[in-house]
Coordinates of C-alpha atoms in Angstrom, one line a residue:
M1 CA 33.6 76.0 154.2
E2 CA 33.8 80.1 154.0
K3 CA 37.5 80.5 154.3
L4 CA 38.3 78.1 151.8
Y5 CA 36.2 79.2 148.9
I6 CA 37.5 82.7 149.7
F7 CA 40.8 81.4 149.4
I8 CA 39.8 79.5 145.9
T9 CA 38.4 82.4 144.8
T10 CA 41.8 84.7 145.4
I11 CA 44.2 81.7 143.8
L12 CA 41.8 82.1 140.4
L13 CA 41.9 85.5 140.0
A14 CA 45.8 85.4 141.2
A15 CA 45.6 82.9 137.7
W16 CA 43.3 84.9 135.8
S17 CA 45.5 88.0 136.3
T18 CA 48.1 86.4 135.6
A19 CA 47.2 85.2 132.3
I20 CA 45.3 88.4 131.4
N21 CA 48.9 90.2 132.3
A22 CA 51.0 88.5 130.6
Q23 CA 49.5 90.1 127.0
T24 CA 47.7 92.9 128.2
N25 CA 47.6 96.0 130.5
I26 CA 45.5 96.0 133.5
V27 CA 44.2 99.3 134.8
F28 CA 42.2 98.5 137.4
T29 CA 41.2 95.4 140.2
E30 CA 39.1 95.4 143.1
T31 CA 39.4 91.9 145.2
F32 CA 37.4 93.2 148.1
E33 CA 39.5 90.7 150.0
G34 CA 39.4 93.0 153.0
V35 CA 35.6 93.2 153.6
N36 CA 34.8 91.2 156.7
G37 CA 31.4 90.2 156.7
T38 CA 29.0 87.6 156.8
E39 CA 27.0 85.8 154.1
A40 CA 23.7 87.3 156.0
G41 CA 24.6 90.8 154.7
L42 CA 24.2 92.5 158.3
S43 CA 26.4 95.0 157.9
P44 CA 27.2 98.1 155.1
I45 CA 30.3 98.2 153.3
N46 CA 33.4 100.1 155.0
M47 CA 35.3 101.8 151.8
A48 CA 38.1 101.4 154.3
D49 CA 37.9 97.6 153.7
L50 CA 38.5 98.1 150.1
D51 CA 41.4 98.2 147.5
N52 CA 40.0 101.2 145.8
K53 CA 38.9 103.1 149.4
E54 CA 37.4 106.4 147.3
G55 CA 34.7 107.4 144.6
W56 CA 32.6 103.9 145.1
T57 CA 28.7 104.6 145.0
F58 CA 26.8 101.6 146.5
N59 CA 23.2 101.5 146.8
D60 CA 21.7 98.3 148.7
V61 CA 25.2 96.4 148.8
R62 CA 26.3 94.6 152.0
S63 CA 29.5 93.6 153.3
G64 CA 30.2 89.9 152.4
P65 CA 32.7 87.3 153.4
G66 CA 35.6 89.0 151.1
C67 CA 32.9 89.9 148.8
A68 CA 29.8 92.4 148.1
L69 CA 27.0 91.3 148.4
I70 CA 24.2 93.2 146.6
E71 CA 20.1 92.9 146.6
A72 CA 18.2 92.7 143.8
G73 CA 17.7 96.3 142.5
G74 CA 20.8 97.3 144.3
S75 CA 23.8 98.4 142.1
V76 CA 27.5 99.1 142.8
T77 CA 29.5 102.3 140.6
L78 CA 33.0 102.0 140.2
P79 CA 35.3 105.0 141.0
A80 CA 36.6 106.6 138.1
V81 CA 39.8 105.2 136.4
P82 CA 42.4 107.4 135.8
G83 CA 44.0 105.2 133.6
L84 CA 40.9 104.5 131.1
N85 CA 40.8 105.8 127.8
G86 CA 39.2 104.3 124.5
N87 CA 38.2 100.8 124.6
A88 CA 38.5 98.2 127.1
C89 CA 37.5 94.7 128.4
I90 CA 35.7 94.7 132.2
Y91 CA 35.3 91.3 134.0
F92 CA 32.4 91.1 137.5
N93 CA 33.4 87.6 138.9
L94 CA 29.3 87.3 139.9
R95 CA 28.2 84.7 142.0
Q96 CA 24.7 83.4 143.5
W97 CA 23.6 84.8 147.1
G98 CA 21.2 83.2 148.9
N99 CA 18.2 82.3 147.0
G100 CA 19.1 84.4 143.9
K101 CA 18.7 83.5 140.3
T102 CA 21.1 83.1 137.9
E103 CA 19.8 85.9 135.8
P104 CA 22.4 88.5 134.1
C105 CA 23.1 91.6 135.7
T106 CA 22.9 94.7 133.9
L107 CA 26.0 97.2 133.0
S108 CA 25.6 100.8 132.3
L109 CA 28.0 103.4 131.5
S110 CA 27.8 107.4 131.9
E111 CA 29.5 107.5 128.6
G112 CA 30.5 105.2 125.7
G113 CA 29.2 102.1 124.6
M114 CA 29.5 98.4 125.0
N115 CA 29.1 95.1 123.2
T116 CA 26.5 93.6 125.5
P117 CA 24.6 95.3 128.8
N118 CA 24.5 91.8 130.1
V119 CA 26.7 90.7 132.6
E120 CA 26.5 86.9 133.1
M121 CA 27.0 85.1 136.6
E122 CA 29.6 83.0 137.5
M123 CA 31.9 83.3 134.5
D124 CA 35.5 83.2 133.9
T125 CA 37.3 86.3 132.4
D126 CA 36.6 84.9 128.9
G127 CA 32.8 85.9 130.0
H128 CA 34.3 89.1 130.0
N129 CA 32.1 92.6 128.4
I130 CA 33.9 95.1 126.2
I131 CA 33.4 98.6 127.0
Y132 CA 34.2 101.5 124.0
N133 CA 34.9 105.1 123.7
V134 CA 35.5 105.7 127.7
T135 CA 37.2 108.2 129.3
P136 CA 39.2 108.5 132.9
E137 CA 35.7 110.2 133.7
T138 CA 33.5 107.4 132.8
R139 CA 31.4 106.1 135.6
I140 CA 30.7 102.6 135.4
T141 CA 27.8 101.0 137.3
L142 CA 26.5 97.2 137.9
T143 CA 22.8 96.7 138.5
A144 CA 21.8 93.7 140.5
T145 CA 18.7 91.6 138.8
N146 CA 18.9 89.1 141.7
N147 CA 20.6 88.8 145.1
V148 CA 24.1 88.4 143.9
M149 CA 27.9 88.4 145.2
L150 CA 30.4 90.4 143.5
D151 CA 34.0 88.8 144.8
D152 CA 36.2 90.5 142.0
V153 CA 36.1 93.8 139.5
M154 CA 38.9 93.9 136.6
I155 CA 39.9 96.1 133.8
W156 CA 42.2 95.8 131.1
Y157 CA 43.4 96.4 127.5
G158 CA 43.0 93.8 124.7
S159 CA 42.1 90.3 124.7
S160 CA 44.3 87.8 124.4
M161 CA 41.7 85.8 122.1
E162 CA 41.7 88.8 119.4
G163 CA 43.1 87.9 116.2
M164 CA 46.0 90.3 114.5
I165 CA 44.1 93.8 113.5
T166 CA 46.9 94.9 111.4
E167 CA 49.6 94.1 109.8
D168 CA 50.4 97.0 108.9
F169 CA 48.6 100.5 108.8
K170 CA 47.4 101.8 105.2
I171 CA 49.0 105.6 105.3
S172 CA 49.4 108.0 102.5
A173 CA 52.8 109.0 102.2
P174 CA 55.5 106.5 103.3
S175 CA 58.2 107.5 105.1
G176 CA 61.2 109.3 103.0
I177 CA 62.2 112.8 102.1
Y178 CA 59.8 115.3 100.9
A179 CA 60.7 119.1 99.5
E180 CA 57.5 120.7 100.5
P181 CA 55.2 120.3 103.3
F182 CA 52.1 117.7 102.5
E183 CA 49.4 116.1 104.7
I184 CA 48.9 112.3 105.9
M185 CA 45.9 110.5 105.8
L186 CA 45.5 107.2 107.8
A187 CA 43.3 104.0 107.9
P188 CA 43.9 100.8 110.0
N189 CA 44.9 98.6 107.1
R190 CA 44.3 98.1 103.6
N191 CA 40.6 96.8 104.1
Y192 CA 39.9 100.4 105.0
E193 CA 39.4 103.9 103.0
Y194 CA 40.7 107.1 104.2
A195 CA 37.3 107.7 106.2
D196 CA 36.0 107.2 109.5
N197 CA 34.3 103.8 108.4
Y198 CA 36.7 101.8 110.7
L199 CA 35.1 103.9 113.8
E200 CA 32.1 101.5 113.1
D201 CA 34.0 98.5 114.2
H202 CA 34.8 100.4 117.5
L203 CA 38.6 100.9 116.4
I204 CA 40.5 103.9 117.6
M205 CA 43.3 105.5 115.4
V206 CA 45.9 107.7 117.4
Y207 CA 49.0 109.6 116.7
T208 CA 52.1 111.8 118.0
T209 CA 54.7 114.0 116.2
D210 CA 57.0 114.2 118.8
G211 CA 58.9 110.9 118.3
S212 CA 57.1 109.2 121.4
K213 CA 55.5 105.9 121.2
P214 CA 51.6 106.4 121.1
T215 CA 49.7 105.3 123.8
H216 CA 45.8 105.0 124.5
F217 CA 45.8 108.8 125.7
S218 CA 47.9 110.1 122.6
T219 CA 45.9 112.3 120.2
R220 CA 42.8 110.5 118.2
Y221 CA 43.2 110.8 114.3
S222 CA 40.3 112.8 113.2
G223 CA 41.5 113.8 109.4
P224 CA 45.0 114.9 107.6
I225 CA 47.6 115.5 109.7
T226 CA 50.2 118.1 108.3
I227 CA 53.8 117.1 108.2
D228 CA 55.6 121.2 107.9
S229 CA 59.2 119.8 109.3
T230 CA 61.3 116.9 110.0
T231 CA 58.9 114.7 112.0
T232 CA 58.8 110.9 113.7
L233 CA 55.3 110.5 113.0
G234 CA 53.9 107.4 115.7
V235 CA 50.8 105.8 114.5
G236 CA 48.3 103.7 117.1
L237 CA 45.6 101.6 116.3
I238 CA 43.4 100.7 119.4
S239 CA 41.3 97.6 119.0
A240 CA 37.6 96.8 120.2
T241 CA 39.0 95.1 123.3
G242 CA 41.9 98.1 123.8
N243 CA 44.9 96.5 122.3
L244 CA 47.2 98.8 121.1
Y245 CA 49.5 98.1 118.2
T246 CA 51.9 101.2 117.1
K247 CA 54.3 101.8 114.3
Q248 CA 56.4 104.9 113.5
Y249 CA 57.2 106.5 110.0
E250 CA 60.1 109.0 109.7
Y251 CA 59.9 112.2 107.7
S252 CA 62.7 114.4 106.1
L253 CA 61.7 117.8 105.3
P254 CA 64.2 120.5 104.3
V255 CA 64.9 123.5 107.1
T256 CA 65.2 127.3 105.1
A257 CA 68.2 129.2 104.5
H258 CA 67.6 132.7 103.3
D259 CA 71.1 133.1 101.8
I260 CA 74.7 131.5 101.6
A261 CA 76.6 132.5 104.4
A262 CA 73.1 130.8 106.3
Y263 CA 73.4 128.0 104.4
R264 CA 77.1 127.3 105.1
A265 CA 76.6 128.0 109.0
L266 CA 74.3 125.5 109.0
P267 CA 75.8 121.9 110.3
E268 CA 77.5 119.2 108.0
N269 CA 74.4 117.2 106.4
T270 CA 72.0 119.4 107.2
F271 CA 68.7 118.9 104.5
T272 CA 68.2 122.2 103.6
K273 CA 66.1 124.5 100.8
L274 CA 68.5 127.9 100.2
I275 CA 66.4 130.7 98.6
L276 CA 68.3 132.4 96.4
N277 CA 68.0 136.0 95.9
N278 CA 69.9 137.6 93.2
A279 CA 72.7 135.1 93.2
L280 CA 75.2 135.2 90.3
V281 CA 76.8 132.0 88.7
T282 CA 80.6 133.1 88.5
Y283 CA 81.3 129.7 86.8
S284 CA 79.5 126.9 85.3
E285 CA 80.5 123.3 83.7
I286 CA 77.5 121.8 81.8
H287 CA 77.0 118.0 81.2
D288 CA 74.2 116.2 79.3
A289 CA 73.2 113.4 81.6
K290 CA 69.9 111.1 80.6
G291 CA 68.3 113.9 78.5
D292 CA 68.7 116.6 80.8
T293 CA 71.4 119.0 81.6
Y294 CA 73.8 118.4 84.6
G295 CA 75.9 121.3 86.0
H296 CA 78.3 121.7 88.2
T297 CA 78.0 125.5 89.3
Y298 CA 79.4 128.2 91.6
I299 CA 77.4 130.8 92.8
Q300 CA 78.1 133.8 95.0
D301 CA 75.3 136.5 96.7
E302 CA 76.2 139.3 98.9
S303 CA 77.0 137.1 101.6
G304 CA 79.3 134.2 100.4
A305 CA 80.0 131.6 97.8
M306 CA 79.2 127.7 97.6
G307 CA 79.3 125.1 94.7
I308 CA 76.2 123.0 93.7
V309 CA 75.0 120.2 91.4
G310 CA 72.0 119.0 89.8
W311 CA 69.8 118.9 86.8
G312 CA 67.4 120.4 84.8
G313 CA 65.8 121.0 81.1
T314 CA 67.3 124.8 81.5
P315 CA 71.4 124.7 82.2
L316 CA 72.6 127.3 84.3
K317 CA 75.4 129.3 82.6
T318 CA 78.3 131.4 83.7
N319 CA 76.6 135.2 84.3
D320 CA 73.0 133.8 85.1
I321 CA 71.4 136.0 88.1
L322 CA 69.2 133.4 90.2
N323 CA 65.9 133.7 91.9
G324 CA 64.4 130.9 93.5
S325 CA 66.0 128.1 95.8
I326 CA 67.6 124.9 95.5
I327 CA 67.1 121.7 97.9
G328 CA 69.8 119.4 99.0
Y329 CA 72.6 118.6 102.0
T330 CA 74.8 120.7 103.2
S331 CA 78.4 120.3 104.0
A332 CA 81.5 122.3 105.1
D333 CA 83.0 123.4 101.9
G334 CA 80.0 125.1 100.7
N335 CA 79.1 122.4 98.3
F336 CA 76.0 120.4 98.5
T337 CA 77.3 116.7 98.9
K338 CA 73.9 115.7 97.9
C339 CA 71.1 117.6 95.6
E340 CA 68.1 114.9 96.3
F341 CA 65.3 117.9 94.7
T342 CA 67.6 120.3 93.2
S343 CA 66.4 121.6 89.6
F344 CA 68.2 124.3 87.4
D345 CA 64.7 125.2 85.8
N346 CA 62.9 128.3 86.1
L347 CA 66.0 130.1 88.5
V348 CA 67.5 132.4 86.1
T349 CA 65.8 135.6 86.0
G350 CA 68.9 137.8 84.0
T351 CA 72.2 137.7 83.5
A352 CA 75.4 140.0 85.1
T353 CA 79.2 139.9 85.0
P354 CA 80.8 138.4 88.0
E355 CA 83.3 140.8 89.9
P356 CA 86.2 138.9 91.5
T357 CA 87.3 139.7 95.1
V358 CA 90.8 141.1 94.2
A359 CA 93.7 140.2 96.2
E360 CA 97.1 141.9 96.6
T361 CA 98.5 138.9 98.9
I362 CA 97.5 135.6 98.4
D363 CA 97.5 134.9 102.3
E364 CA 94.3 137.2 102.4
V365 CA 92.4 134.7 100.5
L366 CA 93.3 131.7 102.3
D367 CA 90.5 131.2 104.8
D368 CA 87.7 128.5 104.5
D369 CA 85.1 131.4 104.5
N370 CA 86.4 132.4 101.1
L371 CA 85.9 128.9 99.4
N372 CA 84.3 128.7 96.4
T373 CA 84.7 132.6 95.8
L374 CA 85.4 133.9 92.7
V375 CA 88.8 135.1 93.0
T376 CA 91.3 137.3 91.1
L377 CA 95.3 137.4 92.5
T378 CA 97.6 140.4 91.2
G379 CA 101.2 140.6 90.9
V380 CA 102.1 136.9 91.3
T381 CA 104.5 134.4 89.3
V382 CA 103.2 131.2 87.7
S383 CA 105.6 128.2 87.6
D384 CA 105.7 124.4 88.1
G385 CA 101.7 124.2 88.6
Y386 CA 101.7 127.2 91.6
A387 CA 101.1 130.8 91.9
T388 CA 103.6 132.5 93.8
K389 CA 103.6 135.9 95.4
D390 CA 105.8 137.5 98.7
G391 CA 107.2 134.1 99.4
V392 CA 103.4 132.5 100.1
S393 CA 102.1 129.8 97.0
I394 CA 99.1 128.4 96.3
K395 CA 98.5 125.7 93.8
I396 CA 96.8 126.1 90.8
V397 CA 94.4 124.0 88.5
Y398 CA 92.6 124.4 85.4
A399 CA 88.9 124.5 84.9
P400 CA 87.7 121.8 82.5
T401 CA 86.4 124.4 80.1
M402 CA 90.3 125.4 79.4
S403 CA 91.9 122.8 77.1
A404 CA 95.2 123.1 78.4
E405 CA 97.4 125.2 80.2
P406 CA 97.0 129.1 79.8
A407 CA 99.7 129.9 77.1
M408 CA 101.1 132.8 79.6
A409 CA 101.7 130.4 82.5
S410 CA 103.3 128.0 80.1
R411 CA 105.7 130.1 78.5
K412 CA 109.3 130.1 78.4
N413 CA 110.6 132.6 81.6
A414 CA 106.7 132.5 82.5
N415 CA 108.0 132.9 86.4
A416 CA 110.2 136.2 85.3
T417 CA 106.5 137.5 84.3
A418 CA 103.8 139.3 86.6
L419 CA 100.3 138.1 86.2
D420 CA 96.7 139.1 87.3
I421 CA 95.2 135.4 87.6
T422 CA 91.2 134.7 88.0
G423 CA 89.6 131.3 89.4
I424 CA 87.5 130.1 92.0
L425 CA 89.1 129.3 95.5
Q426 CA 88.8 125.5 96.5
K427 CA 90.7 122.7 98.7
A428 CA 91.7 119.5 98.0
D429 CA 93.3 116.8 100.6
D430 CA 93.4 120.2 103.1
E431 CA 95.7 122.5 100.2
Y432 CA 93.9 125.7 99.0
Q433 CA 94.1 125.8 95.2
L434 CA 92.8 128.4 92.8
M435 CA 90.9 126.8 89.7
L436 CA 92.0 129.0 86.9
I437 CA 88.8 129.6 84.7
S438 CA 90.5 132.3 82.1
E439 CA 93.9 133.4 80.6
P440 CA 96.1 135.1 83.1
V441 CA 96.8 139.1 82.3
V442 CA 99.8 141.2 82.7
T443 CA 99.8 142.6 86.2
S444 CA 100.9 146.0 84.4
I445 CA 97.4 146.6 82.7
G446 CA 95.7 145.6 86.0
T447 CA 97.2 147.8 89.1
I448 CA 95.0 147.6 92.0
Y449 CA 95.0 151.3 93.6
G450 CA 95.0 151.7 97.4
N451 CA 91.6 151.9 97.9
G452 CA 91.3 148.4 96.6
A453 CA 89.3 149.1 93.5
A454 CA 90.9 147.5 90.4
T455 CA 91.4 149.7 87.2
P456 CA 89.2 148.5 84.0
H457 CA 90.5 145.0 82.9
P458 CA 91.0 143.4 79.3
T459 CA 88.1 141.8 77.9
V460 CA 89.1 141.2 74.6
I461 CA 92.5 141.0 72.5
Y462 CA 93.2 141.0 68.8
L463 CA 95.9 141.1 66.9
M464 CA 97.1 144.0 64.6
D465 CA 95.0 142.4 61.9
G466 CA 91.9 142.2 63.8
R467 CA 91.4 139.0 64.3
K468 CA 90.3 137.6 67.8
T469 CA 93.0 135.9 70.5
D470 CA 92.9 134.5 73.7
T471 CA 96.1 134.9 74.5
W472 CA 98.7 137.9 74.5
Q473 CA 100.9 138.0 72.0
R474 CA 104.6 139.5 71.9
G475 CA 104.7 142.9 70.4
M476 CA 101.9 145.1 70.1
N477 CA 98.0 143.8 71.0
I478 CA 94.9 145.9 70.8
V479 CA 92.8 145.7 73.8
R480 CA 89.3 146.3 74.8
Y481 CA 88.5 146.7 78.3
S482 CA 85.6 146.4 80.8
D483 CA 84.8 150.2 81.0
G484 CA 84.6 150.4 77.1
T485 CA 87.9 151.5 76.1
V486 CA 90.5 150.3 73.5
R487 CA 94.2 151.0 74.0
K488 CA 97.1 149.3 72.6
V489 CA 99.4 147.4 74.9
V490 CA 102.7 146.1 73.9
T491 CA 104.1 142.9 75.6
R492 CA 107.8 141.8 75.5

């Protein structure tokens, strides 16, 4: 009969374990199956016979037939459980030994709390106890009120009888794109405030910031979490019985580039905060949109050039000096493909005249590093939409601010005239092109010296009657140069 009872107990424990394990995580079991004593309890427990062979403390405990026999007033202290943290369920499978009564035994913990200290006799796993705020170092002790048999001990996370604790967490900032660092506050669900009042219900919130899924051992939430870089935030809620609910949130924050060259060196489509330091607007197209000013703008600093798009109450104009920051996504050609947070407001700190990169040959500018740079090509001829010099050509397009093709470029026999042309170097369909932003000038008044420095260039052209003109006229022209001098120039 003794062997039959042990067999039935083993079958029941296996069934309970299967049912629990289907929905939960078992962290400790002890079956006492290897204990080979008699119901008389004549010999002490031999730890070598146990499933967990170290760390126990026994007081007035004997070996029974596949069980531990605890005398009235005696106790069993479990080993430390490395996988235990937070809240959990614990079950002691107890039955009467000899003439012992069926009064509850007593549960105690070295740290943490519990739903009740009473451990009932002859209950299935639904009669488990709940322990709160425990750690791997917590020591768990069962003290017998009367003589009892202890057949099994099991600790697990979560009760299948527990209802859904949360459909979604309460979080102060949803997943998304943010321009500046910020703090996040958490609560288990909308029924709680952003405070620790949920601790009264024995709920524990944990989190991770490295992209991993939270566990019972993750960092406990105790106040606002700072998000200061692109982060995958994992949030977990440990219920009163140890169930763990998790969800991830994605936050994108820009990396910082301190000049245009650093910005352009970043991988394609990197969310970036570009710090502008005395950057100069070399050309700007301004449009009105939704009450604000929208612009396509080309800028340069000492490290390189790029294009930006954005909006704001204050438009950027050619010659503006910019100090501040813009936020958007990088692209290989130096343009923002998308500007989530760019505003032109409060960027302008002064004005200056852009100085183009002067090139004696077309070849020397045909490089992706020069894209969006303000360039002057000297001594070229213009014909059929291309500028040519020394057998090398580049496509010519015209900025929107130029209502028609420049007069000098479209004149009859223009291909016989050597011109200096100034514009923004671009690339379209893998072909380089120069977007002209001003009228070409005759090369004879803009000769390049051997040291690479340009002579003063024309800034204003007047007719002989004093009227200002945008184009060179056949015959005598009165020309003001960038160095302040005024000269008479004859063109044929």
